[in-house]
GROMACS .gro file of C-alpha atoms in nm:
model
  102
    1MET     CA    1   3.709   4.831   0.738
    2ARG     CA    2   3.961   5.032   0.932
    3CYS     CA    3   4.310   5.056   0.784
    4VAL     CA    4   4.616   5.273   0.838
    5ILE     CA    5   4.776   5.445   0.540
    6ALA     CA    6   5.061   5.693   0.595
    7ARG     CA    7   5.007   5.673   0.973
    8PHE     CA    8   4.647   5.795   0.939
    9PRO     CA    9   4.347   5.569   1.010
   10PHE     CA   10   4.081   5.537   0.740
   11ASP     CA   11   3.743   5.366   0.749
   12LEU     CA   12   3.704   5.227   0.398
   13SER     CA   13   3.443   5.010   0.233
   14LYS     CA   14   3.449   4.848  -0.107
   15HIS     CA   15   3.150   5.057  -0.215
   16GLU     CA   16   3.325   5.383  -0.115
   17VAL     CA   17   3.638   5.291  -0.311
   18LEU     CA   18   3.429   5.206  -0.619
   19ALA     CA   19   3.246   5.539  -0.590
   20SER     CA   20   3.570   5.733  -0.543
   21MET     CA   21   3.734   5.577  -0.849
   22LYS     CA   22   3.428   5.616  -1.073
   23GLY     CA   23   3.512   5.850  -1.359
   24ILE     CA   24   3.887   5.848  -1.284
   25LYS     CA   25   4.097   5.761  -1.590
   26PRO     CA   26   4.366   5.504  -1.505
   27GLU     CA   27   4.726   5.611  -1.551
   28PRO     CA   28   4.966   5.373  -1.728
   29VAL     CA   29   5.057   5.084  -1.497
   30THR     CA   30   5.431   5.047  -1.446
   31GLY     CA   31   5.435   4.863  -1.114
   32GLU     CA   32   5.179   4.724  -0.876
   33SER     CA   33   4.816   4.759  -0.979
   34VAL     CA   34   4.463   4.716  -0.843
   35LEU     CA   35   4.168   4.589  -1.045
   36ILE     CA   36   3.871   4.815  -0.970
   37GLY     CA   37   3.568   4.736  -1.182
   38ARG     CA   38   3.715   4.642  -1.519
   39ARG     CA   39   4.016   4.875  -1.503
   40HIS     CA   40   4.367   4.832  -1.367
   41TYR     CA   41   4.487   5.133  -1.168
   42PRO     CA   42   4.835   5.191  -1.025
   43VAL     CA   43   4.814   5.147  -0.648
   44LYS     CA   44   4.968   5.489  -0.588
   45GLN     CA   45   4.691   5.654  -0.796
   46VAL     CA   46   4.423   5.469  -0.597
   47GLY     CA   47   4.588   5.564  -0.269
   48GLU     CA   48   4.605   5.928  -0.369
   49VAL     CA   49   4.237   5.937  -0.464
   50ILE     CA   50   4.096   5.754  -0.161
   51THR     CA   51   4.318   5.921   0.101
   52ARG     CA   52   4.351   6.266  -0.061
   53GLN     CA   53   4.720   6.260   0.031
   54ASP     CA   54   5.032   6.305  -0.177
   55ARG     CA   55   5.170   5.982  -0.325
   56ARG     CA   56   5.501   6.035  -0.148
   57ASP     CA   57   5.329   6.010   0.192
   58PHE     CA   58   5.247   5.638   0.171
   59THR     CA   59   5.388   5.317   0.028
   60SER     CA   60   5.232   5.101  -0.239
   61GLY     CA   61   5.238   4.813   0.010
   62GLU     CA   62   5.004   4.996   0.249
   63VAL     CA   63   4.748   5.055  -0.026
   64THR     CA   64   4.787   4.702  -0.166
   65ARG     CA   65   4.719   4.550   0.177
   66ALA     CA   66   4.412   4.769   0.227
   67MET     CA   67   4.271   4.693  -0.120
   68SER     CA   68   4.333   4.319  -0.077
   69ARG     CA   69   4.152   4.320   0.258
   70LEU     CA   70   3.857   4.494   0.090
   71GLY     CA   71   3.841   4.218  -0.172
   72PHE     CA   72   4.003   4.387  -0.472
   73THR     CA   73   4.245   4.197  -0.694
   74CYS     CA   74   4.601   4.330  -0.672
   75ARG     CA   75   4.892   4.245  -0.901
   76GLY     CA   76   5.261   4.293  -0.845
   77GLY     CA   77   5.481   4.487  -1.084
   78GLU     CA   78   5.647   4.178  -1.229
   79GLU     CA   79   5.310   4.039  -1.342
   80SER     CA   80   5.199   4.353  -1.527
   81ALA     CA   81   5.340   4.283  -1.870
   82PRO     CA   82   5.464   3.953  -2.010
   83ALA     CA   83   5.815   3.967  -2.147
   84ALA     CA   84   5.844   3.952  -2.525
   85PRO     CA   85   6.075   3.680  -2.657
   86VAL     CA   86   6.412   3.811  -2.769
   87LEU     CA   87   6.510   3.689  -3.114
   88THR     CA   88   6.867   3.662  -3.234
   89PRO     CA   89   6.956   3.838  -3.561
   90LEU     CA   90   6.959   3.498  -3.735
   91GLN     CA   91   6.608   3.414  -3.606
   92THR     CA   92   6.480   3.757  -3.712
   93ALA     CA   93   6.621   3.719  -4.065
   94SER     CA   94   6.485   3.366  -4.093
   95ALA     CA   95   6.139   3.482  -3.987
   96LEU     CA   96   6.145   3.770  -4.240
   97LEU     CA   97   6.261   3.549  -4.528
   98SER     CA   98   6.020   3.262  -4.465
   99GLY     CA   99   5.711   3.467  -4.554
  100PRO     CA  100   5.357   3.336  -4.530
  101THR     CA  101   5.301   2.976  -4.624
  102THR     CA  102   5.002   2.874  -4.836
   0.00000   0.00000   0.00000
């Protein structure tokens, strides 16, 4: 599939992306991510590996569109980590004092 990333055309296939990312350790995901195999990679890391360009040269949207068109699952930054419930001081104390029930 032909796609344009950072104003440069690339002919990418799903197999080539899988081969390029094989053996690459995923960085911590803080924003948008791509599921490649069983691992979630930041889209900027994937873009850097497959294009061999600096991350500042392209947007995460360009890589996300290309990966989606190739059939990879992409997630937005807001979906990455579920928000933990915020407890009030009273709820925290109540939870600590209740202890396990038997």
